[in-house]
Coordinates of C-alpha atoms and ligand atoms in Angstrom, one line a residue:
M1 CA -10.0 -17.0 -17.5
R2 CA -7.4 -16.3 -20.3
K3 CA -5.3 -19.2 -19.1
G4 CA -8.4 -21.5 -18.8
I5 CA -9.6 -20.8 -22.3
F6 CA -6.1 -21.2 -23.7
R7 CA -5.5 -24.5 -21.9
S8 CA -8.8 -25.9 -23.0
L9 CA -8.2 -25.0 -26.6
L10 CA -4.8 -26.6 -26.6
L11 CA -6.1 -29.7 -24.8
L12 CA -8.9 -30.0 -27.4
A13 CA -6.5 -29.7 -30.3
S14 CA -4.0 -32.3 -28.9
F15 CA -6.8 -34.7 -28.0
S16 CA -8.4 -34.3 -31.5
T17 CA -5.0 -35.0 -33.2
L18 CA -4.5 -38.1 -31.1
I19 CA -7.9 -39.5 -31.8
I20 CA -7.8 -38.7 -35.5
T21 CA -4.3 -40.3 -35.8
L22 CA -5.6 -43.4 -34.0
I23 CA -8.7 -43.7 -36.1
T24 CA -6.8 -43.1 -39.3
T25 CA -4.2 -45.8 -38.3
M26 CA -6.9 -48.3 -37.4
T27 CA -8.9 -47.7 -40.6
S28 CA -5.8 -47.9 -42.8
Y29 CA -4.7 -51.1 -41.0
T30 CA -8.2 -52.7 -41.5
L31 CA -8.1 -51.8 -45.2
L32 CA -4.5 -53.1 -45.5
E33 CA -5.5 -56.3 -43.7
K34 CA -8.5 -56.8 -46.0
S35 CA -6.6 -56.2 -49.2
T36 CA -3.7 -58.4 -48.1
I37 CA -6.1 -61.3 -47.3
A38 CA -7.9 -60.8 -50.7
S39 CA -4.6 -60.7 -52.6
L40 CA -3.3 -63.7 -50.7
E41 CA -6.4 -65.7 -51.5
N42 CA -6.2 -64.7 -55.2
Q43 CA -2.5 -65.8 -55.3
A44 CA -3.3 -69.0 -53.6
K45 CA -6.1 -69.7 -56.0
S46 CA -4.1 -69.0 -59.1
L47 CA -1.1 -71.0 -57.8
A48 CA -3.5 -73.9 -57.0
T49 CA -5.0 -73.8 -60.5
G50 CA -1.4 -73.9 -62.0
L51 CA -0.4 -76.7 -59.8
A52 CA -3.5 -78.7 -60.7
T53 CA -2.9 -78.1 -64.3
F54 CA 0.8 -78.8 -64.6
G55 CA 1.4 -81.3 -61.9
W56 CA 4.0 -81.1 -59.2
E57 CA 7.1 -82.0 -61.1
D58 CA 6.5 -79.4 -63.9
Y59 CA 5.3 -76.7 -61.5
Y60 CA 8.2 -76.9 -59.1
P61 CA 10.6 -74.9 -61.2
L62 CA 8.0 -72.2 -61.7
L63 CA 7.6 -71.9 -58.0
Q64 CA 11.3 -71.1 -57.6
Q65 CA 10.7 -67.9 -59.7
L66 CA 8.0 -66.4 -57.6
P67 CA 8.6 -63.3 -55.5
N68 CA 10.3 -64.3 -52.2
N69 CA 8.0 -62.3 -50.0
L70 CA 5.4 -65.0 -50.4
R71 CA 6.0 -68.2 -48.5
I72 CA 4.6 -71.2 -50.4
T73 CA 4.1 -74.5 -48.7
I74 CA 2.8 -77.7 -50.2
V75 CA 1.4 -80.1 -47.7
E76 CA 0.4 -83.7 -48.2
E77 CA -3.0 -85.0 -47.1
S78 CA -1.2 -86.6 -44.1
G79 CA 0.1 -83.2 -43.1
E80 CA 3.7 -83.9 -44.1
V81 CA 5.3 -80.9 -45.7
L82 CA 6.3 -81.7 -49.3
Y83 CA 7.7 -78.3 -50.2
D84 CA 8.3 -75.0 -48.4
S85 CA 9.8 -72.0 -50.1
F86 CA 11.4 -70.6 -46.8
A87 CA 12.7 -73.9 -45.2
S88 CA 13.7 -77.4 -45.9
P89 CA 10.7 -79.8 -45.5
N90 CA 12.8 -82.1 -43.4
N91 CA 13.1 -79.4 -40.7
L92 CA 9.4 -78.8 -40.6
E93 CA 6.9 -80.6 -38.4
N94 CA 3.6 -82.1 -39.5
H95 CA 1.2 -79.4 -40.6
G96 CA -1.9 -81.5 -40.3
D97 CA -3.1 -79.6 -37.1
R98 CA -2.8 -76.1 -38.6
P99 CA -6.2 -74.4 -38.7
E100 CA -5.9 -73.3 -42.3
I101 CA -5.0 -76.8 -43.4
I102 CA -7.9 -78.4 -41.4
E103 CA -10.2 -75.7 -42.9
A104 CA -9.0 -76.4 -46.5
K105 CA -9.4 -80.1 -46.1
R106 CA -12.9 -79.5 -44.9
Y107 CA -14.1 -76.7 -47.1
G108 CA -11.6 -76.6 -50.0
I109 CA -10.2 -73.3 -48.8
G110 CA -8.9 -72.2 -45.4
F111 CA -7.6 -69.0 -43.8
A112 CA -5.7 -68.3 -40.6
K113 CA -3.5 -65.6 -39.1
R114 CA -0.9 -66.0 -36.4
F115 CA 1.3 -63.5 -34.5
S116 CA 5.0 -63.8 -34.4
T117 CA 6.6 -64.3 -31.1
T118 CA 7.6 -60.6 -30.8
L119 CA 4.1 -59.5 -31.6
T120 CA 5.6 -57.0 -34.1
H121 CA 4.4 -59.0 -37.1
Q122 CA 1.7 -61.4 -38.0
T123 CA 1.4 -64.0 -40.8
F124 CA -1.6 -64.5 -42.9
Y125 CA -2.2 -68.0 -44.3
S126 CA -4.4 -69.0 -47.2
A127 CA -4.7 -72.7 -47.9
I128 CA -6.4 -74.4 -50.9
Q129 CA -7.1 -78.1 -51.5
V130 CA -5.4 -78.7 -54.9
N131 CA -6.5 -82.4 -55.2
D132 CA -6.9 -85.4 -53.0
Q133 CA -3.2 -85.6 -52.3
I134 CA -1.9 -82.1 -51.8
I135 CA -2.9 -78.8 -50.2
L136 CA -1.2 -75.5 -51.3
R137 CA -0.6 -72.9 -48.7
V138 CA 0.5 -69.3 -49.3
A139 CA 1.6 -67.1 -46.5
T140 CA 2.7 -63.5 -46.2
Q141 CA 3.9 -61.5 -43.3
V142 CA 2.5 -58.1 -42.4
Q143 CA 3.3 -55.9 -39.4
T144 CA 0.8 -55.9 -36.5
I145 CA -1.4 -52.9 -35.8
Y146 CA 0.6 -52.3 -32.5
N147 CA 3.8 -52.2 -34.5
M148 CA 2.2 -49.9 -37.0
I149 CA 1.1 -47.6 -34.2
K150 CA 4.5 -47.8 -32.6
N151 CA 6.1 -46.8 -35.9
M152 CA 3.6 -43.9 -36.1
I153 CA 4.6 -42.4 -32.7
P154 CA 7.5 -40.2 -34.0
Y155 CA 5.2 -38.8 -36.8
L156 CA 2.5 -38.5 -34.3
L157 CA 4.7 -36.5 -32.0
I158 CA 5.8 -34.2 -34.8
A159 CA 2.2 -33.7 -35.8
L160 CA 1.3 -33.0 -32.2
I161 CA 4.0 -30.4 -31.8
L162 CA 2.9 -28.8 -35.0
V163 CA -0.7 -28.9 -34.0
L164 CA 0.2 -27.5 -30.5
L165 CA 2.2 -24.7 -32.1
I166 CA -0.4 -23.8 -34.6
S167 CA -3.3 -24.1 -32.2
S168 CA -1.5 -22.1 -29.5
I169 CA -1.1 -19.3 -32.1
I170 CA -4.7 -19.5 -33.1
A171 CA -5.8 -19.9 -29.5
N172 CA -3.9 -16.9 -28.4
K173 CA -5.4 -14.8 -31.2
L174 CA -8.8 -16.1 -30.5
V175 CA -8.6 -15.5 -26.8
D176 CA -7.3 -12.0 -27.5
T177 CA -10.1 -11.2 -29.8
L178 CA -12.6 -12.7 -27.3
L179 CA -11.3 -11.1 -24.2
Y180 CA -9.8 -7.9 -25.3
P181 CA -12.9 -5.8 -25.2
I182 CA -13.9 -7.2 -21.8
E183 CA -10.4 -6.7 -20.4
K184 CA -10.2 -3.2 -21.9
L185 CA -13.5 -2.2 -20.4
T186 CA -12.8 -3.7 -17.0
S187 CA -9.2 -2.5 -16.7
S188 CA -10.2 1.1 -17.2
L189 CA -12.9 1.4 -14.6
T190 CA -11.6 4.7 -13.3
E191 CA -11.3 6.1 -16.8
P192 CA -14.1 4.7 -19.0
I193 CA -13.5 4.2 -22.7
S194 CA -16.0 4.0 -25.4
Y195 CA -16.7 0.4 -26.5
D196 CA -17.4 1.7 -30.0
Q197 CA -13.6 1.9 -30.4
L198 CA -13.2 -1.8 -29.8
T199 CA -13.4 -4.7 -32.3
I200 CA -16.0 -7.0 -30.7
Y201 CA -17.8 -10.2 -31.7
D202 CA -21.5 -9.6 -32.2
E203 CA -22.3 -12.3 -29.6
L204 CA -20.3 -10.4 -27.0
L205 CA -21.8 -7.1 -27.7
P206 CA -24.7 -7.4 -25.2
L207 CA -22.3 -8.4 -22.5
V208 CA -19.8 -5.6 -23.3
R209 CA -22.7 -3.1 -23.5
T210 CA -23.9 -4.2 -20.1
I211 CA -20.4 -3.9 -18.6
H212 CA -20.0 -0.5 -20.2
Q213 CA -23.3 0.7 -18.7
Q214 CA -22.5 -0.6 -15.3
Q215 CA -19.1 0.9 -15.5
Q216 CA -20.6 4.3 -16.3
A217 CA -23.1 3.9 -13.4
I218 CA -20.2 3.0 -11.0
Q219 CA -18.2 6.0 -12.3
D220 CA -21.2 8.3 -11.8
Q221 CA -21.6 7.0 -8.3
I222 CA -17.9 7.4 -7.6
D223 CA -18.0 11.0 -8.9
T224 CA -21.0 11.8 -6.7
L225 CA -19.4 10.2 -3.6
K226 CA -16.2 12.1 -4.4
N227 CA -18.0 15.4 -4.7
E228 CA -19.9 14.7 -1.5
R229 CA -16.7 13.8 0.3
D230 CA -14.9 16.9 -1.1
T231 CA -17.8 19.1 0.1
I232 CA -17.8 17.5 3.6
N233 CA -14.0 17.8 3.8
L234 CA -14.1 21.5 2.6
I235 CA -16.7 22.3 5.2
S236 CA -15.1 20.4 8.1
N237 CA -11.6 21.6 7.3
N238 CA -12.8 25.2 7.3
M239 CA -14.6 24.8 10.6
R240 CA -12.9 26.6 13.5
E241 CA -14.4 23.9 15.7
G242 CA -12.7 20.5 16.1
L243 CA -14.8 17.6 14.7
I244 CA -14.1 13.9 15.2
L245 CA -16.1 11.0 14.0
L246 CA -15.6 7.6 15.6
D247 CA -16.9 4.1 14.9
Q248 CA -18.4 2.0 17.7
T249 CA -15.0 0.6 18.7
A250 CA -13.7 4.2 19.1
K251 CA -11.6 4.1 15.9
V252 CA -11.2 7.5 14.3
L253 CA -13.2 7.6 11.0
A254 CA -12.7 11.3 10.3
I255 CA -10.9 14.2 12.0
N256 CA -10.8 17.7 10.7
Q257 CA -7.9 20.1 10.6
S258 CA -9.0 22.0 13.7
A259 CA -9.3 18.9 15.8
A260 CA -5.8 17.7 14.5
S261 CA -4.3 21.0 15.6
I262 CA -5.9 20.8 19.1
F263 CA -4.2 17.4 19.6
E264 CA -1.1 18.5 17.6
V265 CA -1.2 15.6 15.2
D266 CA -1.3 15.0 11.5
A267 CA -5.0 14.2 10.7
K268 CA -4.2 11.7 8.0
Q269 CA -2.1 9.5 10.3
F270 CA -4.9 9.0 12.8
I271 CA -7.6 7.8 10.4
G272 CA -8.4 4.2 11.4
K273 CA -6.5 4.4 14.6
S274 CA -8.0 4.1 18.1
F275 CA -8.9 7.4 19.8
I276 CA -6.5 6.5 22.7
H277 CA -3.6 7.1 20.2
L278 CA -4.8 10.7 19.8
T279 CA -4.9 11.5 23.5
R280 CA -4.5 9.7 26.7
N281 CA -6.6 12.3 28.6
P282 CA -8.8 10.1 30.7
D283 CA -11.7 12.5 30.8
L284 CA -11.8 12.8 27.0
N285 CA -11.5 9.0 26.6
R286 CA -14.5 8.7 29.0
C287 CA -16.4 11.2 26.8
V288 CA -15.6 8.8 23.8
E289 CA -16.9 5.8 25.8
L290 CA -20.2 7.7 26.4
V291 CA -20.8 9.0 22.9
T292 CA -20.1 5.5 21.4
S293 CA -22.7 4.2 23.7
N294 CA -25.2 6.8 22.4
Q295 CA -25.0 9.3 25.3
H296 CA -24.9 13.1 25.0
I297 CA -22.0 15.1 26.2
D298 CA -22.0 18.8 27.0
I299 CA -19.0 19.8 29.1
I300 CA -16.2 22.3 29.3
M301 CA -12.7 20.9 29.5
E302 CA -9.2 22.3 29.6
L303 CA -6.9 20.8 26.9
S304 CA -3.3 22.0 26.4
G305 CA -3.8 25.3 28.3
K306 CA -7.0 26.1 26.4
F307 CA -10.7 25.7 27.3
Y308 CA -13.0 23.7 25.0
H309 CA -16.7 23.2 25.2
I310 CA -17.2 19.6 24.2
Y311 CA -20.5 18.5 22.6
G312 CA -20.8 14.8 21.8
C313 CA -23.5 12.4 20.7
G314 CA -23.9 8.9 19.3
V315 CA -24.4 8.3 15.5
E316 CA -27.3 6.1 14.7
T317 CA -28.6 4.5 11.5
D318 CA -31.7 2.4 11.2
G319 CA -32.0 2.5 15.0
K320 CA -28.5 1.0 15.4
I321 CA -25.6 2.8 17.0
I322 CA -22.7 2.8 14.5
G323 CA -20.4 5.3 16.3
G324 CA -20.1 8.7 17.9
M325 CA -19.2 12.3 17.2
L326 CA -17.3 14.9 19.2
L327 CA -17.4 18.7 18.5
L328 CA -14.7 20.8 20.3
V329 CA -15.4 24.5 20.5
D330 CA -12.7 26.8 21.7
V331 CA -14.2 28.9 24.6
T332 CA -10.8 30.1 26.1
A333 CA -11.7 33.8 25.5
E334 CA -15.1 33.4 27.1
Q335 CA -13.7 31.5 30.0
L336 CA -10.9 34.0 30.6
A337 CA -13.4 36.9 30.3
Q338 CA -15.7 35.1 32.8
Q339 CA -12.6 34.6 35.1
L340 CA -11.7 38.3 34.7
R341 CA -15.3 39.4 35.5
T342 CA -15.3 37.2 38.6
E343 CA -11.9 38.6 39.8
F344 CA -13.0 42.1 38.9
T345 CA -16.2 41.9 41.0
A346 CA -14.2 40.4 43.9
N347 CA -11.6 43.2 43.6
V348 CA -14.2 46.0 43.3
S349 CA -16.0 44.6 46.4
H350 CA -12.7 44.4 48.3
E351 CA -11.6 47.9 47.3
L352 CA -14.9 49.4 48.3
R353 CA -15.3 47.5 51.5
T354 CA -12.0 48.8 53.0
P355 CA -12.8 52.6 52.9
I356 CA -16.5 51.9 53.7
T357 CA -15.5 49.9 56.8
S358 CA -13.2 52.7 57.9
I359 CA -16.0 55.3 57.3
S360 CA -18.5 53.2 59.1
G361 CA -16.1 52.8 62.1
Y362 CA -15.4 56.5 62.4
A363 CA -19.0 57.5 61.9
E364 CA -20.1 55.0 64.5
L365 CA -17.7 56.4 67.1
L366 CA -18.9 60.0 66.3
A367 CA -22.5 59.0 66.5
R368 CA -22.1 57.4 69.9
G369 CA -20.3 60.5 71.1
M370 CA -17.2 58.5 71.8
V371 CA -14.8 61.0 70.2
A372 CA -13.2 63.8 72.1
E373 CA -14.1 67.3 70.9
K374 CA -10.5 67.9 69.8
D375 CA -10.5 64.7 67.7
I376 CA -13.7 65.4 65.8
Q377 CA -11.9 67.4 63.1
N378 CA -9.4 64.6 62.6
F379 CA -12.2 62.0 62.3
A380 CA -14.1 64.1 59.8
E381 CA -10.9 64.5 57.8
K382 CA -10.4 60.7 57.8
I383 CA -14.0 60.2 56.7
Y384 CA -13.4 62.8 54.0
H385 CA -10.2 61.1 52.9
E386 CA -11.9 57.6 52.7
T387 CA -14.8 59.1 50.7
G388 CA -12.2 60.5 48.4
R389 CA -10.8 57.0 47.9
I390 CA -14.3 55.7 47.1
K391 CA -14.9 58.5 44.7
E392 CA -11.5 58.0 43.0
L393 CA -12.3 54.3 42.6
I394 CA -15.8 54.9 41.2
D395 CA -14.4 57.5 38.8
D396 CA -11.8 54.9 37.6
L397 CA -14.5 52.3 37.3
I398 CA -16.7 54.6 35.3
I399 CA -13.8 55.4 32.9
L400 CA -13.0 51.7 32.5
G401 CA -16.6 50.9 31.9
K402 CA -16.7 53.5 29.1
L403 CA -13.5 52.2 27.6
D404 CA -14.9 48.6 27.7
E405 CA -18.0 49.9 25.8
G406 CA -15.6 51.4 23.2
I407 CA -14.7 55.0 22.6
S408 CA -14.9 54.9 18.8
Q409 CA -17.8 57.3 19.0
L410 CA -15.6 59.9 20.5
E411 CA -14.5 62.4 17.9
K412 CA -10.8 62.8 17.2
E413 CA -9.6 66.4 16.9
S414 CA -6.4 68.4 16.5
T415 CA -5.0 68.3 20.0
D416 CA -2.2 70.4 21.4
L417 CA -0.2 68.0 23.6
S418 CA 1.9 70.7 25.3
A419 CA -1.2 72.5 26.4
I420 CA -2.7 69.3 27.9
V421 CA 0.6 68.6 29.8
E422 CA 0.5 72.2 31.2
Q423 CA -3.2 71.7 32.3
V424 CA -2.3 68.4 34.1
F425 CA 0.7 70.1 35.7
N426 CA -1.6 72.8 37.0
R427 CA -4.0 70.4 38.5
L428 CA -1.3 68.3 40.1
Q429 CA 1.0 71.1 41.2
P430 CA -0.4 71.2 44.8
K431 CA 0.2 67.4 45.1
A432 CA 3.7 67.8 43.6
E433 CA 4.6 70.6 46.1
Q434 CA 3.3 68.5 48.9
A435 CA 5.5 65.6 47.8
Q436 CA 8.4 68.0 47.1
V437 CA 8.6 66.9 43.5
Q438 CA 9.4 69.2 40.6
L439 CA 7.4 69.0 37.4
T440 CA 9.2 69.7 34.1
K441 CA 8.2 69.6 30.5
I442 CA 10.7 69.4 27.6
G443 CA 10.3 69.0 23.9
D444 CA 8.4 70.7 21.0
E445 CA 5.0 72.2 20.8
L446 CA 3.1 69.3 19.3
S447 CA -0.4 68.9 17.9
I448 CA -1.8 65.5 16.8
L449 CA -5.2 64.2 15.7
T450 CA -6.6 62.4 18.8
V451 CA -9.2 62.4 21.5
P452 CA -8.1 65.2 24.0
S453 CA -10.0 63.9 27.0
M454 CA -8.3 60.5 26.6
I455 CA -4.8 62.1 26.4
D456 CA -5.6 64.1 29.5
E457 CA -6.5 60.9 31.3
V458 CA -3.3 59.2 30.2
L459 CA -1.1 62.1 31.2
Y460 CA -2.9 62.6 34.5
N461 CA -2.4 59.0 35.6
L462 CA 1.3 58.8 34.5
I463 CA 2.3 62.2 36.1
D464 CA 0.2 61.3 39.2
N465 CA 2.1 58.0 39.5
G466 CA 5.4 59.9 38.9
I467 CA 4.6 62.1 41.9
K468 CA 3.2 59.4 44.1
Y469 CA 6.0 56.9 43.7
N470 CA 8.8 59.5 43.9
K471 CA 11.2 60.7 46.6
P472 CA 11.4 64.1 48.1
Q473 CA 13.4 66.5 45.9
G474 CA 12.6 64.2 43.0
T475 CA 11.5 65.3 39.5
V476 CA 8.9 64.3 37.0
T477 CA 9.9 65.1 33.4
V478 CA 7.4 65.0 30.6
S479 CA 9.0 65.0 27.1
L480 CA 7.3 65.3 23.8
V481 CA 9.2 64.1 20.8
E482 CA 8.1 63.9 17.1
E483 CA 9.4 60.8 15.2
G484 CA 8.2 60.6 11.6
E485 CA 4.5 59.9 11.6
T486 CA 4.4 59.3 15.4
V487 CA 5.0 61.2 18.6
K488 CA 6.6 59.8 21.8
I489 CA 5.2 61.0 25.1
S490 CA 7.4 59.9 28.0
V491 CA 6.9 60.5 31.7
A492 CA 10.1 59.9 33.6
D493 CA 10.5 60.1 37.4
T494 CA 13.3 59.8 39.8
G495 CA 11.3 57.6 42.2
I496 CA 11.4 54.2 43.8
G497 CA 11.2 52.3 40.6
I498 CA 9.5 48.9 39.9
P499 CA 11.2 45.5 40.3
K500 CA 12.0 44.0 36.9
H501 CA 9.8 40.9 37.3
L502 CA 6.7 43.0 38.1
Q503 CA 7.0 45.5 35.2
T504 CA 4.5 43.6 33.0
R505 CA 2.0 43.1 35.8
I506 CA 1.5 46.8 36.7
F507 CA -0.9 47.1 33.7
E508 CA -3.3 44.5 35.2
R509 CA -6.5 45.8 36.8
F510 CA -6.2 46.3 40.5
Y511 CA -2.5 45.2 40.5
R512 CA -0.4 47.2 43.0
V513 CA 3.2 46.5 43.7
D514 CA 3.4 45.3 47.3
Q515 CA 6.6 47.2 48.1
S516 CA 7.3 48.8 51.5
R517 CA 7.2 52.3 50.1
S518 CA 4.4 52.0 47.6
K519 CA 2.2 50.1 50.1
H520 CA 1.2 53.3 52.0
V521 CA 0.6 55.4 48.8
P522 CA -3.1 55.6 48.2
G523 CA -4.3 54.2 44.9
T524 CA -6.8 51.9 43.2
G525 CA -4.5 49.8 41.0
L526 CA -6.6 50.9 38.0
G527 CA -4.6 53.8 36.7
L528 CA -2.2 52.0 34.4
A529 CA -4.9 49.6 33.3
I530 CA -6.9 52.6 32.1
V531 CA -3.8 54.1 30.5
K532 CA -3.0 50.9 28.6
H533 CA -6.6 50.5 27.5
I534 CA -6.7 54.1 26.1
V535 CA -3.4 53.8 24.3
H536 CA -4.4 50.5 22.6
T537 CA -7.8 52.0 21.7
L538 CA -6.1 54.9 20.1
G539 CA -3.9 52.5 18.1
G540 CA -0.7 53.4 20.0
K541 CA 1.9 51.5 22.1
I542 CA 3.1 51.7 25.7
S543 CA 6.4 50.6 27.3
V544 CA 8.0 50.9 30.6
H545 CA 11.7 51.2 31.7
S546 CA 12.4 51.2 35.4
Q547 CA 15.2 50.6 37.8
E548 CA 14.6 50.2 41.5
E549 CA 15.6 53.2 43.5
Q550 CA 16.5 55.0 40.3
G551 CA 13.2 55.9 38.7
T552 CA 10.7 54.9 36.1
E553 CA 10.0 56.0 32.5
V554 CA 6.7 55.2 30.8
T555 CA 6.7 55.9 27.1
V556 CA 3.5 56.2 25.0
T557 CA 3.8 56.2 21.2
L558 CA 0.9 57.5 19.2
N559 CA 0.2 58.1 15.5
K560 CA 0.0 61.8 14.6
Y561 CA -3.2 61.2 12.6
Ligands
LIG601 P1 -2.2 52.9 41.6 O1 -3.5 53.5 41.8 O2 -1.8 52.0 42.6 O3 -1.2 54.0 41.3 P2 -1.6 52.1 38.9 O4 -2.3 51.2 38.0 O5 -1.4 53.5 38.4 O6 -2.3 52.0 40.3 O7 -0.2 51.5 39.2 C1 -0.1 50.2 39.6 C2 1.1 49.9 40.4 O8 2.3 50.1 39.7 C3 1.2 50.9 41.5 O9 0.5 50.5 42.7 C4 2.7 51.0 41.8 O10 3.1 50.0 42.7 C5 3.3 50.7 40.5 N1 3.7 52.0 39.8 C6 3.0 52.7 38.9 N2 3.7 53.8 38.5 C7 4.9 53.8 39.1 C8 6.0 54.6 39.2 N3 6.1 55.7 38.4 N4 7.1 54.3 40.0 C9 7.0 53.2 40.8 N5 5.9 52.4 40.8 C10 4.9 52.6 40.0

């Protein structure tokens, strides 16, 4: 626009200069021509009067003194040239056919103009019939209008340059004044300025005011949209669930932080890219196909080792599908819990089925009288032993159930650890004697703030394992050591030990090391799971050090308070 206005103004100025110059030149030329003709006629008349008065012989010397820009010719009636101030009459042809001479002969006065051969000049002729014998002709030469214009060209060019220069300065200033307020307003859309601060032509005020109002309306809308976008971003980026918005061609329109973390990508890089760039998982891409064709999704899928519940649906506006949405909810914990529950139920059923099958078998033989008298006692003992296994399992399950419910309601109290160790030793002494294992306690008398029944359970399980997985003549040593704000309770045995790669698994529910020696030792596989559960509930730590055929040491660290 700026260039357009500028160009038009310059063109107008140049054109005007040209036209004015031409008109002025033509007008001046016409005036010049008129005055030249009038003066030529006057001179012809006065010369003719003189000639008529004095006669040719007397007038001739006078003619010699006239200014030599005038050409004076005296022509006889016959057209023969009698005198010519510019040339010898002998060299001149008969003038009888010249228009001015013919006209003078007919009307007493004649006029003609003729161009020179170069067209640069023209000659004006004025002829007057002096008497019956002679005609006087006066001629003067003036430049033609073309020549005049040609001579004007350098001045015209100078004038044009000056006009262009001046008008470009003026045009620039004018354009600036005209456009500045509009440019200023439009160039600062993001940061509106007040139009009161600008110098504006009155005629432009309504336009500028309208632009200003529209600009403010746009700015308000931008602010509103920005706020809405910020709010949506804030919500979606603080969501723990992954959220992905797609257009109909499966291009990612928005992806929140959680979704970007699930696919291990930078969210910003994926805006505008096709979903396939995010993941090549065929199942997930199938989900995208479905949601972008307005179908609902509700499935659980495994992605990078985690389980996600994926909800999806199409996005509609005015009854037209414009894209789709996916919501990914991490349900790994629930899935694992479900898995554990299933495994747990299967394990419990299995562990119960084995002794019950044995009991049922023995009982059936007894009931049918198929057992010899001397073996009845043996059978009864087997039934008693298997019932003991079931009871032990049920007891462990009850404890685990209680632990799963939480033991926070159990009151902590000052607990003498040495006393509990002694009590457990007393209860397990017969078992230890039977296994030829010696029980020893070392360390200080220690009291801590804890739940005594839970400590009893921990110690019972650890010492029981120390006896069960020991060798004859072996030992189980319980040591109590105070370390700052904590106490360390360790139970070390000199038994069969646990292979290194299985040391972390022994804390799993129902896990039992399938080792030739431990295979025949009765147990539920729940003892250490219970111990670990209690220690964690009490805020402590548990670790195991073991070497095959050397022995095992399990250490429990608890806070004193
Ligand atoms: P269990 O009822 O079988 O003893 P636990 O949970 O107490 O169940 O122990 C799990 C497994 O860890 C046991 O089956 C055993 O193989 C191994 N284990 C536990 N304590 C010891 C130990 N002191 N020495 C060797 N092996 C052990």
